């Protein structure tokens, strides 16, 4: 919501200042300049990034307006899921959760937490590493080392969408200049014609430069920074799972294990100790 409000502030501020200075609003409407700038930027984005990064960017962009899917409700469900999983294995043995771990997306236990199940990557991280422990019985420090190596790779993947969009923001002013130069070329072809026509083409060329800079610093640049923030929020889910798993492997009780993971969540998204206690009561 704050991102949407910021978007409106950017647009209203620029347009209001321009109109207040007796600018003609229709002069800014140059659809062909927009096609040149945005089309070239999209093409460069597709050339520079593999398909998996492109898909990740377009998947995350709606969250700039709607907010991160990794919110307080998601984290509460994640802690609840781990508690149920750890508690079941502690009371009934590892064999009791084998089917849940092997097929988490069809498991009744996992589907009690729909927000978490929709995040396949986090679910796979949880089940894969818990499976390693149940099959090998490795000590806690070795399990932690395995998870650290995986999290390091995940962190690189999570920041890449923000970096990819930031490269688009850096290129947009250049594409604005491209549109402006093409506008000047058109203007040169109109030399000798009516002054109104020449003035129109010059204005269109200058609008191209304006739009490239405006899109870069008003929209795409801030959106890329927001994607990086979303990536850091998502990373907290993996760190939470890692801490909780490591505690269970070390022999701690399920409530203590999920409390260890809770402390690593973002403060504004983290359920309080009392809220978590109430939440876990329904799963006992």
mmCIF file of N, CA and C in Angstrom, residues 85-205:
data_model
loop_
_atom_site.group_PDB
_atom_site.id
_atom_site.type_symbol
_atom_site.label_atom_id
_atom_site.label_comp_id
_atom_site.label_asym_id
_atom_site.label_seq_id
_atom_site.Cartn_x
_atom_site.Cartn_y
_atom_site.Cartn_z
ATOM 1 N N UNK A 85 5.312 -31.000 12.653
ATOM 2 C CA UNK A 85 6.203 -32.000 12.063
ATOM 3 C C UNK A 85 7.163 -32.556 13.115
ATOM 4 N N UNK A 86 7.754 -31.671 13.887
ATOM 5 C CA UNK A 86 8.711 -32.104 14.910
ATOM 6 C C UNK A 86 8.011 -32.902 16.010
ATOM 7 N N UNK A 87 6.826 -32.436 16.401
ATOM 8 C CA UNK A 87 6.091 -33.100 17.473
ATOM 9 C C UNK A 87 5.668 -34.500 17.057
ATOM 10 N N UNK A 88 5.215 -34.646 15.821
ATOM 11 C CA UNK A 88 4.770 -35.950 15.335
ATOM 12 C C UNK A 88 5.933 -36.929 15.275
ATOM 13 N N UNK A 89 7.074 -36.466 14.777
ATOM 14 C CA UNK A 89 8.234 -37.355 14.690
ATOM 15 C C UNK A 89 8.763 -37.709 16.076
ATOM 16 N N UNK A 90 8.626 -36.792 17.029
ATOM 17 C CA UNK A 90 9.111 -37.042 18.390
ATOM 18 C C UNK A 90 8.221 -38.042 19.118
ATOM 19 N N UNK A 91 6.915 -37.961 18.891
ATOM 20 C CA UNK A 91 5.976 -38.821 19.602
ATOM 21 C C UNK A 91 5.785 -40.177 18.935
ATOM 22 N N UNK A 92 5.799 -40.188 17.575
ATOM 23 C CA UNK A 92 5.475 -41.415 16.846
ATOM 24 C C UNK A 92 6.651 -41.996 16.077
ATOM 25 N N UNK A 93 7.775 -41.299 16.079
ATOM 26 C CA UNK A 93 8.942 -41.808 15.366
ATOM 27 C C UNK A 93 9.052 -41.224 13.973
ATOM 28 N N UNK A 94 10.250 -41.321 13.401
ATOM 29 C CA UNK A 94 10.518 -40.735 12.087
ATOM 30 C C UNK A 94 9.694 -41.377 10.976
ATOM 31 N N UNK A 95 9.368 -42.664 11.131
ATOM 32 C CA UNK A 95 8.598 -43.344 10.091
ATOM 33 C C UNK A 95 7.209 -42.734 9.932
ATOM 34 N N UNK A 96 6.698 -42.136 10.986
ATOM 35 C CA UNK A 96 5.347 -41.561 10.938
ATOM 36 C C UNK A 96 5.267 -40.331 10.037
ATOM 37 N N UNK A 97 6.411 -39.670 9.807
ATOM 38 C CA UNK A 97 6.401 -38.472 8.965
ATOM 39 C C UNK A 97 7.031 -38.720 7.594
ATOM 40 N N UNK A 98 7.381 -39.980 7.320
ATOM 41 C CA UNK A 98 8.052 -40.275 6.048
ATOM 42 C C UNK A 98 7.195 -39.878 4.855
ATOM 43 N N UNK A 99 5.922 -40.219 4.901
ATOM 44 C CA UNK A 99 5.021 -39.901 3.785
ATOM 45 C C UNK A 99 4.817 -38.389 3.668
ATOM 46 N N UNK A 100 4.766 -37.698 4.797
ATOM 47 C CA UNK A 100 4.606 -36.241 4.779
ATOM 48 C C UNK A 100 5.809 -35.567 4.125
ATOM 49 N N UNK A 101 6.998 -36.055 4.430
ATOM 50 C CA UNK A 101 8.209 -35.461 3.880
ATOM 51 C C UNK A 101 8.376 -35.791 2.401
ATOM 52 N N UNK A 102 8.020 -37.023 2.023
ATOM 53 C CA UNK A 102 8.194 -37.433 0.628
ATOM 54 C C UNK A 102 7.180 -36.765 -0.301
ATOM 55 N N UNK A 103 5.973 -36.512 0.198
ATOM 56 C CA UNK A 103 4.924 -35.895 -0.636
ATOM 57 C C UNK A 103 4.265 -34.755 0.139
ATOM 58 N N UNK A 104 5.007 -33.674 0.372
ATOM 59 C CA UNK A 104 4.468 -32.600 1.230
ATOM 60 C C UNK A 104 3.255 -31.897 0.639
ATOM 61 N N UNK A 105 3.171 -31.810 -0.691
ATOM 62 C CA UNK A 105 2.103 -31.024 -1.307
ATOM 63 C C UNK A 105 0.779 -31.782 -1.372
ATOM 64 N N UNK A 106 0.820 -33.079 -1.034
ATOM 65 C CA UNK A 106 -0.420 -33.850 -0.923
ATOM 66 C C UNK A 106 -0.646 -34.316 0.515
ATOM 67 N N UNK A 107 0.256 -33.925 1.408
ATOM 68 C CA UNK A 107 0.168 -34.329 2.814
ATOM 69 C C UNK A 107 -0.923 -33.546 3.543
ATOM 70 N N UNK A 108 -1.722 -34.247 4.339
ATOM 71 C CA UNK A 108 -2.750 -33.575 5.134
ATOM 72 C C UNK A 108 -2.113 -32.638 6.150
ATOM 73 N N UNK A 109 -0.988 -33.044 6.710
ATOM 74 C CA UNK A 109 -0.314 -32.217 7.697
ATOM 75 C C UNK A 109 0.135 -30.892 7.079
ATOM 76 N N UNK A 110 0.790 -30.962 5.942
ATOM 77 C CA UNK A 110 1.290 -29.750 5.303
ATOM 78 C C UNK A 110 0.151 -28.874 4.806
ATOM 79 N N UNK A 111 -0.926 -29.475 4.320
ATOM 80 C CA UNK A 111 -2.022 -28.690 3.753
ATOM 81 C C UNK A 111 -2.876 -28.009 4.806
ATOM 82 N N UNK A 112 -2.572 -28.240 6.073
ATOM 83 C CA UNK A 112 -3.211 -27.449 7.133
ATOM 84 C C UNK A 112 -2.640 -26.032 7.153
ATOM 85 N N UNK A 113 -1.557 -25.819 6.412
ATOM 86 C CA UNK A 113 -0.875 -24.523 6.394
ATOM 87 C C UNK A 113 -0.747 -24.049 4.934
ATOM 88 N N UNK A 114 -1.852 -23.593 4.345
ATOM 89 C CA UNK A 114 -1.895 -23.307 2.902
ATOM 90 C C UNK A 114 -0.923 -22.237 2.440
ATOM 91 N N UNK A 115 -0.693 -21.208 3.251
ATOM 92 C CA UNK A 115 0.225 -20.145 2.833
ATOM 93 C C UNK A 115 1.639 -20.680 2.655
ATOM 94 N N UNK A 116 2.045 -21.596 3.517
ATOM 95 C CA UNK A 116 3.386 -22.172 3.428
ATOM 96 C C UNK A 116 3.479 -23.132 2.247
ATOM 97 N N UNK A 117 2.462 -23.928 2.039
ATOM 98 C CA UNK A 117 2.486 -24.920 0.962
ATOM 99 C C UNK A 117 2.609 -24.254 -0.402
ATOM 100 N N UNK A 118 2.072 -23.037 -0.528
ATOM 101 C CA UNK A 118 2.189 -22.323 -1.805
ATOM 102 C C UNK A 118 3.626 -21.903 -2.103
ATOM 103 N N UNK A 119 4.473 -21.842 -1.082
ATOM 104 C CA UNK A 119 5.883 -21.512 -1.291
ATOM 105 C C UNK A 119 6.673 -22.816 -1.419
ATOM 106 N N UNK A 120 6.754 -23.335 -2.634
ATOM 107 C CA UNK A 120 7.372 -24.638 -2.863
ATOM 108 C C UNK A 120 8.837 -24.662 -2.460
ATOM 109 N N UNK A 121 9.539 -23.538 -2.671
ATOM 110 C CA UNK A 121 10.970 -23.521 -2.380
ATOM 111 C C UNK A 121 11.240 -23.713 -0.886
ATOM 112 N N UNK A 122 10.497 -23.008 -0.033
ATOM 113 C CA UNK A 122 10.693 -23.140 1.408
ATOM 114 C C UNK A 122 10.309 -24.543 1.877
ATOM 115 N N UNK A 123 9.206 -25.072 1.344
ATOM 116 C CA UNK A 123 8.777 -26.425 1.714
ATOM 117 C C UNK A 123 9.843 -27.451 1.329
ATOM 118 N N UNK A 124 10.392 -27.311 0.127
ATOM 119 C CA UNK A 124 11.422 -28.248 -0.311
ATOM 120 C C UNK A 124 12.681 -28.140 0.543
ATOM 121 N N UNK A 125 13.031 -26.918 0.940
ATOM 122 C CA UNK A 125 14.197 -26.728 1.809
ATOM 123 C C UNK A 125 13.985 -27.439 3.144
ATOM 124 N N UNK A 126 12.801 -27.299 3.704
ATOM 125 C CA UNK A 126 12.484 -27.934 4.985
ATOM 126 C C UNK A 126 12.517 -29.457 4.868
ATOM 127 N N UNK A 127 11.807 -29.986 3.881
ATOM 128 C CA UNK A 127 11.698 -31.446 3.774
ATOM 129 C C UNK A 127 13.021 -32.096 3.357
ATOM 130 N N UNK A 128 13.746 -31.465 2.451
ATOM 131 C CA UNK A 128 15.013 -32.049 1.995
ATOM 132 C C UNK A 128 16.005 -32.180 3.141
ATOM 133 N N UNK A 129 16.125 -31.120 3.934
ATOM 134 C CA UNK A 129 17.118 -31.153 5.013
ATOM 135 C C UNK A 129 16.661 -32.010 6.195
ATOM 136 N N UNK A 130 15.364 -32.051 6.457
ATOM 137 C CA UNK A 130 14.892 -32.948 7.512
ATOM 138 C C UNK A 130 15.054 -34.398 7.077
ATOM 139 N N UNK A 131 14.875 -34.651 5.778
ATOM 140 C CA UNK A 131 15.072 -35.999 5.246
ATOM 141 C C UNK A 131 16.526 -36.451 5.418
ATOM 142 N N UNK A 132 17.457 -35.536 5.183
ATOM 143 C CA UNK A 132 18.875 -35.875 5.354
ATOM 144 C C UNK A 132 19.143 -36.332 6.783
ATOM 145 N N UNK A 133 18.569 -35.623 7.732
ATOM 146 C CA UNK A 133 18.791 -35.987 9.135
ATOM 147 C C UNK A 133 18.163 -37.341 9.466
ATOM 148 N N UNK A 134 16.940 -37.557 9.021
ATOM 149 C CA UNK A 134 16.258 -38.814 9.360
ATOM 150 C C UNK A 134 16.920 -40.012 8.712
ATOM 151 N N UNK A 135 17.520 -39.817 7.528
ATOM 152 C CA UNK A 135 18.147 -40.938 6.825
ATOM 153 C C UNK A 135 19.577 -41.201 7.282
ATOM 154 N N UNK A 136 20.302 -40.146 7.649
ATOM 155 C CA UNK A 136 21.727 -40.290 7.942
ATOM 156 C C UNK A 136 22.062 -40.188 9.419
ATOM 157 N N UNK A 137 21.240 -39.452 10.183
ATOM 158 C CA UNK A 137 21.557 -39.245 11.588
ATOM 159 C C UNK A 137 22.817 -38.435 11.810
ATOM 160 N N UNK A 138 23.138 -37.564 10.859
ATOM 161 C CA UNK A 138 24.335 -36.732 10.991
ATOM 162 C C UNK A 138 24.219 -35.819 12.209
ATOM 163 N N UNK A 139 25.334 -35.465 12.819
ATOM 164 C CA UNK A 139 25.287 -34.546 13.965
ATOM 165 C C UNK A 139 24.855 -33.152 13.537
ATOM 166 N N UNK A 140 24.483 -32.346 14.518
ATOM 167 C CA UNK A 140 23.908 -31.024 14.250
ATOM 168 C C UNK A 140 24.840 -30.131 13.448
ATOM 169 N N UNK A 141 26.138 -30.154 13.766
ATOM 170 C CA UNK A 141 27.047 -29.224 13.090
ATOM 171 C C UNK A 141 27.207 -29.569 11.614
ATOM 172 N N UNK A 142 27.092 -30.844 11.255
ATOM 173 C CA UNK A 142 27.195 -31.219 9.842
ATOM 174 C C UNK A 142 25.912 -30.852 9.091
ATOM 175 N N UNK A 143 24.767 -31.053 9.725
ATOM 176 C CA UNK A 143 23.499 -30.637 9.113
ATOM 177 C C UNK A 143 23.491 -29.126 8.900
ATOM 178 N N UNK A 144 23.992 -28.393 9.894
ATOM 179 C CA UNK A 144 24.043 -26.936 9.783
ATOM 180 C C UNK A 144 24.945 -26.496 8.637
ATOM 181 N N UNK A 145 26.065 -27.168 8.448
ATOM 182 C CA UNK A 145 26.985 -26.832 7.354
ATOM 183 C C UNK A 145 26.328 -27.067 6.002
ATOM 184 N N UNK A 146 25.577 -28.162 5.897
ATOM 185 C CA UNK A 146 24.863 -28.450 4.647
ATOM 186 C C UNK A 146 23.851 -27.345 4.355
ATOM 187 N N UNK A 147 23.097 -26.944 5.373
ATOM 188 C CA UNK A 147 22.088 -25.896 5.180
ATOM 189 C C UNK A 147 22.734 -24.549 4.882
ATOM 190 N N UNK A 148 23.870 -24.254 5.503
ATOM 191 C CA UNK A 148 24.568 -22.992 5.239
ATOM 192 C C UNK A 148 24.978 -22.885 3.778
ATOM 193 N N UNK A 149 25.491 -23.981 3.223
ATOM 194 C CA UNK A 149 25.902 -23.974 1.814
ATOM 195 C C UNK A 149 24.699 -23.742 0.898
ATOM 196 N N UNK A 150 23.586 -24.366 1.215
ATOM 197 C CA UNK A 150 22.386 -24.196 0.396
ATOM 198 C C UNK A 150 21.829 -22.788 0.524
ATOM 199 N N UNK A 151 21.832 -22.242 1.735
ATOM 200 C CA UNK A 151 21.307 -20.890 1.955
ATOM 201 C C UNK A 151 22.160 -19.855 1.233
ATOM 202 N N UNK A 152 23.466 -20.090 1.169
ATOM 203 C CA UNK A 152 24.338 -19.165 0.443
ATOM 204 C C UNK A 152 23.949 -19.081 -1.028
ATOM 205 N N UNK A 153 23.633 -20.219 -1.618
ATOM 206 C CA UNK A 153 23.183 -20.237 -3.009
ATOM 207 C C UNK A 153 21.809 -19.600 -3.154
ATOM 208 N N UNK A 154 20.909 -19.886 -2.213
ATOM 209 C CA UNK A 154 19.560 -19.309 -2.241
ATOM 210 C C UNK A 154 19.627 -17.795 -2.141
ATOM 211 N N UNK A 155 20.518 -17.284 -1.304
ATOM 212 C CA UNK A 155 20.649 -15.829 -1.134
ATOM 213 C C UNK A 155 21.042 -15.160 -2.438
ATOM 214 N N UNK A 156 21.947 -15.774 -3.184
ATOM 215 C CA UNK A 156 22.343 -15.224 -4.478
ATOM 216 C C UNK A 156 21.157 -15.195 -5.437
ATOM 217 N N UNK A 157 20.329 -16.229 -5.395
ATOM 218 C CA UNK A 157 19.167 -16.294 -6.283
ATOM 219 C C UNK A 157 18.107 -15.265 -5.893
ATOM 220 N N UNK A 158 17.973 -14.990 -4.598
ATOM 221 C CA UNK A 158 16.935 -14.070 -4.137
ATOM 222 C C UNK A 158 17.253 -12.614 -4.452
ATOM 223 N N UNK A 159 18.535 -12.256 -4.496
ATOM 224 C CA UNK A 159 18.888 -10.860 -4.789
ATOM 225 C C UNK A 159 18.961 -10.598 -6.292
ATOM 226 N N UNK A 160 19.029 -11.649 -7.097
ATOM 227 C CA UNK A 160 19.207 -11.455 -8.537
ATOM 228 C C UNK A 160 18.044 -10.723 -9.204
ATOM 229 N N UNK A 161 16.757 -10.983 -8.855
ATOM 230 C CA UNK A 161 15.675 -10.214 -9.482
ATOM 231 C C UNK A 161 15.811 -8.713 -9.262
ATOM 232 N N UNK A 162 16.166 -8.283 -8.051
ATOM 233 C CA UNK A 162 16.367 -6.862 -7.785
ATOM 234 C C UNK A 162 17.516 -6.291 -8.593
ATOM 235 N N UNK A 163 18.618 -7.041 -8.700
ATOM 236 C CA UNK A 163 19.762 -6.582 -9.490
ATOM 237 C C UNK A 163 19.404 -6.490 -10.967
ATOM 238 N N UNK A 164 18.627 -7.473 -11.453
ATOM 239 C CA UNK A 164 18.237 -7.473 -12.868
ATOM 240 C C UNK A 164 17.392 -6.246 -13.194
ATOM 241 N N UNK A 165 16.453 -5.924 -12.312
ATOM 242 C CA UNK A 165 15.596 -4.759 -12.559
ATOM 243 C C UNK A 165 16.386 -3.464 -12.406
ATOM 244 N N UNK A 166 17.371 -3.463 -11.526
ATOM 245 C CA UNK A 166 18.196 -2.267 -11.348
ATOM 246 C C UNK A 166 19.016 -1.976 -12.603
ATOM 247 N N UNK A 167 19.453 -3.031 -13.296
ATOM 248 C CA UNK A 167 20.187 -2.828 -14.543
ATOM 249 C C UNK A 167 19.286 -2.204 -15.607
ATOM 250 N N UNK A 168 17.997 -2.538 -15.570
ATOM 251 C CA UNK A 168 17.042 -1.900 -16.488
ATOM 252 C C UNK A 168 16.933 -0.411 -16.156
ATOM 253 N N UNK A 169 16.857 -0.100 -14.863
ATOM 254 C CA UNK A 169 16.770 1.308 -14.435
ATOM 255 C C UNK A 169 17.997 2.092 -14.894
ATOM 256 N N UNK A 170 19.171 1.473 -14.821
ATOM 257 C CA UNK A 170 20.391 2.149 -15.252
ATOM 258 C C UNK A 170 20.404 2.395 -16.758
ATOM 259 N N UNK A 171 19.743 1.531 -17.518
ATOM 260 C CA UNK A 171 19.740 1.669 -18.972
ATOM 261 C C UNK A 171 18.654 2.571 -19.515
ATOM 262 N N UNK A 172 17.606 2.818 -18.736
ATOM 263 C CA UNK A 172 16.477 3.609 -19.227
ATOM 264 C C UNK A 172 16.852 5.026 -19.652
ATOM 265 N N UNK A 173 17.683 5.781 -18.903
ATOM 266 C CA UNK A 173 18.066 7.111 -19.393
ATOM 267 C C UNK A 173 18.750 7.051 -20.758
ATOM 268 N N UNK A 174 19.541 5.999 -20.974
ATOM 269 C CA UNK A 174 20.189 5.839 -22.284
ATOM 270 C C UNK A 174 19.180 5.603 -23.387
ATOM 271 N N UNK A 175 18.169 4.795 -23.107
ATOM 272 C CA UNK A 175 17.131 4.566 -24.113
ATOM 273 C C UNK A 175 16.302 5.830 -24.336
ATOM 274 N N UNK A 176 16.178 6.669 -23.298
ATOM 275 C CA UNK A 176 15.526 7.963 -23.482
ATOM 276 C C UNK A 176 16.304 8.841 -24.446
ATOM 277 N N UNK A 177 17.629 8.775 -24.354
ATOM 278 C CA UNK A 177 18.469 9.542 -25.289
ATOM 279 C C UNK A 177 18.334 8.990 -26.702
ATOM 280 N N UNK A 178 18.238 7.656 -26.816
ATOM 281 C CA UNK A 178 18.022 7.045 -28.138
ATOM 282 C C UNK A 178 16.739 7.590 -28.762
ATOM 283 N N UNK A 179 15.653 7.616 -27.957
ATOM 284 C CA UNK A 179 14.384 8.136 -28.463
ATOM 285 C C UNK A 179 14.516 9.609 -28.846
ATOM 286 N N UNK A 180 15.272 10.375 -28.048
ATOM 287 C CA UNK A 180 15.457 11.795 -28.343
ATOM 288 C C UNK A 180 16.234 11.992 -29.639
ATOM 289 N N UNK A 181 17.285 11.204 -29.841
ATOM 290 C CA UNK A 181 18.089 11.321 -31.071
ATOM 291 C C UNK A 181 17.243 10.989 -32.292
ATOM 292 N N UNK A 182 16.432 9.927 -32.172
ATOM 293 C CA UNK A 182 15.557 9.589 -33.295
ATOM 294 C C UNK A 182 14.554 10.708 -33.561
ATOM 295 N N UNK A 183 14.104 11.369 -32.472
ATOM 296 C CA UNK A 183 13.202 12.509 -32.648
ATOM 297 C C UNK A 183 13.887 13.656 -33.364
ATOM 298 N N UNK A 184 15.174 13.882 -33.077
ATOM 299 C CA UNK A 184 15.913 14.945 -33.768
ATOM 300 C C UNK A 184 16.107 14.590 -35.239
ATOM 301 N N UNK A 185 16.328 13.302 -35.524
ATOM 302 C CA UNK A 185 16.448 12.864 -36.920
ATOM 303 C C UNK A 185 15.164 13.187 -37.679
ATOM 304 N N UNK A 186 14.019 12.906 -37.028
ATOM 305 C CA UNK A 186 12.740 13.236 -37.658
ATOM 306 C C UNK A 186 12.605 14.744 -37.841
ATOM 307 N N UNK A 187 13.076 15.493 -36.852
ATOM 308 C CA UNK A 187 13.009 16.957 -36.932
ATOM 309 C C UNK A 187 13.820 17.482 -38.106
ATOM 310 N N UNK A 188 15.003 16.904 -38.306
ATOM 311 C CA UNK A 188 15.850 17.328 -39.420
ATOM 312 C C UNK A 188 15.156 17.114 -40.765
ATOM 313 N N UNK A 189 14.325 16.075 -40.814
ATOM 314 C CA UNK A 189 13.585 15.837 -42.053
ATOM 315 C C UNK A 189 12.474 16.831 -42.270
ATOM 316 N N UNK A 190 12.133 17.597 -41.227
ATOM 317 C CA UNK A 190 11.049 18.571 -41.326
ATOM 318 C C UNK A 190 11.557 19.993 -41.524
ATOM 319 N N UNK A 191 12.879 20.159 -41.612
ATOM 320 C CA UNK A 191 13.434 21.495 -41.818
ATOM 321 C C UNK A 191 12.903 22.076 -43.128
ATOM 322 N N UNK A 192 12.470 23.295 -43.050
ATOM 323 C CA UNK A 192 11.875 23.937 -44.221
ATOM 324 C C UNK A 192 10.364 23.891 -44.185
ATOM 325 N N UNK A 193 9.803 23.075 -43.265
ATOM 326 C CA UNK A 193 8.359 22.999 -43.124
ATOM 327 C C UNK A 193 7.848 24.037 -42.158
ATOM 328 N N UNK A 194 6.589 23.956 -41.773
ATOM 329 C CA UNK A 194 6.015 24.923 -40.833
ATOM 330 C C UNK A 194 6.729 24.864 -39.480
ATOM 331 N N UNK A 195 6.857 26.012 -38.843
ATOM 332 C CA UNK A 195 7.537 26.077 -37.557
ATOM 333 C C UNK A 195 6.794 25.260 -36.495
ATOM 334 N N UNK A 196 5.475 25.206 -36.606
ATOM 335 C CA UNK A 196 4.704 24.438 -35.627
ATOM 336 C C UNK A 196 5.081 22.963 -35.681
ATOM 337 N N UNK A 197 5.280 22.455 -36.889
ATOM 338 C CA UNK A 197 5.637 21.041 -37.041
ATOM 339 C C UNK A 197 7.034 20.773 -36.481
ATOM 340 N N UNK A 198 7.973 21.676 -36.766
ATOM 341 C CA UNK A 198 9.331 21.519 -36.242
ATOM 342 C C UNK A 198 9.322 21.573 -34.709
ATOM 343 N N UNK A 199 8.569 22.538 -34.162
ATOM 344 C CA UNK A 199 8.471 22.654 -32.702
ATOM 345 C C UNK A 199 7.879 21.405 -32.075
ATOM 346 N N UNK A 200 6.886 20.808 -32.740
ATOM 347 C CA UNK A 200 6.261 19.577 -32.221
ATOM 348 C C UNK A 200 7.270 18.440 -32.153
ATOM 349 N N UNK A 201 8.076 18.275 -33.217
ATOM 350 C CA UNK A 201 9.053 17.186 -33.259
ATOM 351 C C UNK A 201 10.172 17.387 -32.227
ATOM 352 N N UNK A 202 10.598 18.637 -32.039
ATOM 353 C CA UNK A 202 11.625 18.915 -31.027
ATOM 354 C C UNK A 202 11.084 18.604 -29.633
ATOM 355 N N UNK A 203 9.850 19.007 -29.373
ATOM 356 C CA UNK A 203 9.234 18.724 -28.072
ATOM 357 C C UNK A 203 9.128 17.225 -27.831
ATOM 358 N N UNK A 204 8.741 16.486 -28.881
ATOM 359 C CA UNK A 204 8.622 15.030 -28.746
ATOM 360 C C UNK A 204 9.976 14.408 -28.422
ATOM 361 N N UNK A 205 11.042 14.911 -29.046
ATOM 362 C CA UNK A 205 12.383 14.401 -28.779
ATOM 363 C C UNK A 205 12.790 14.658 -27.335
#
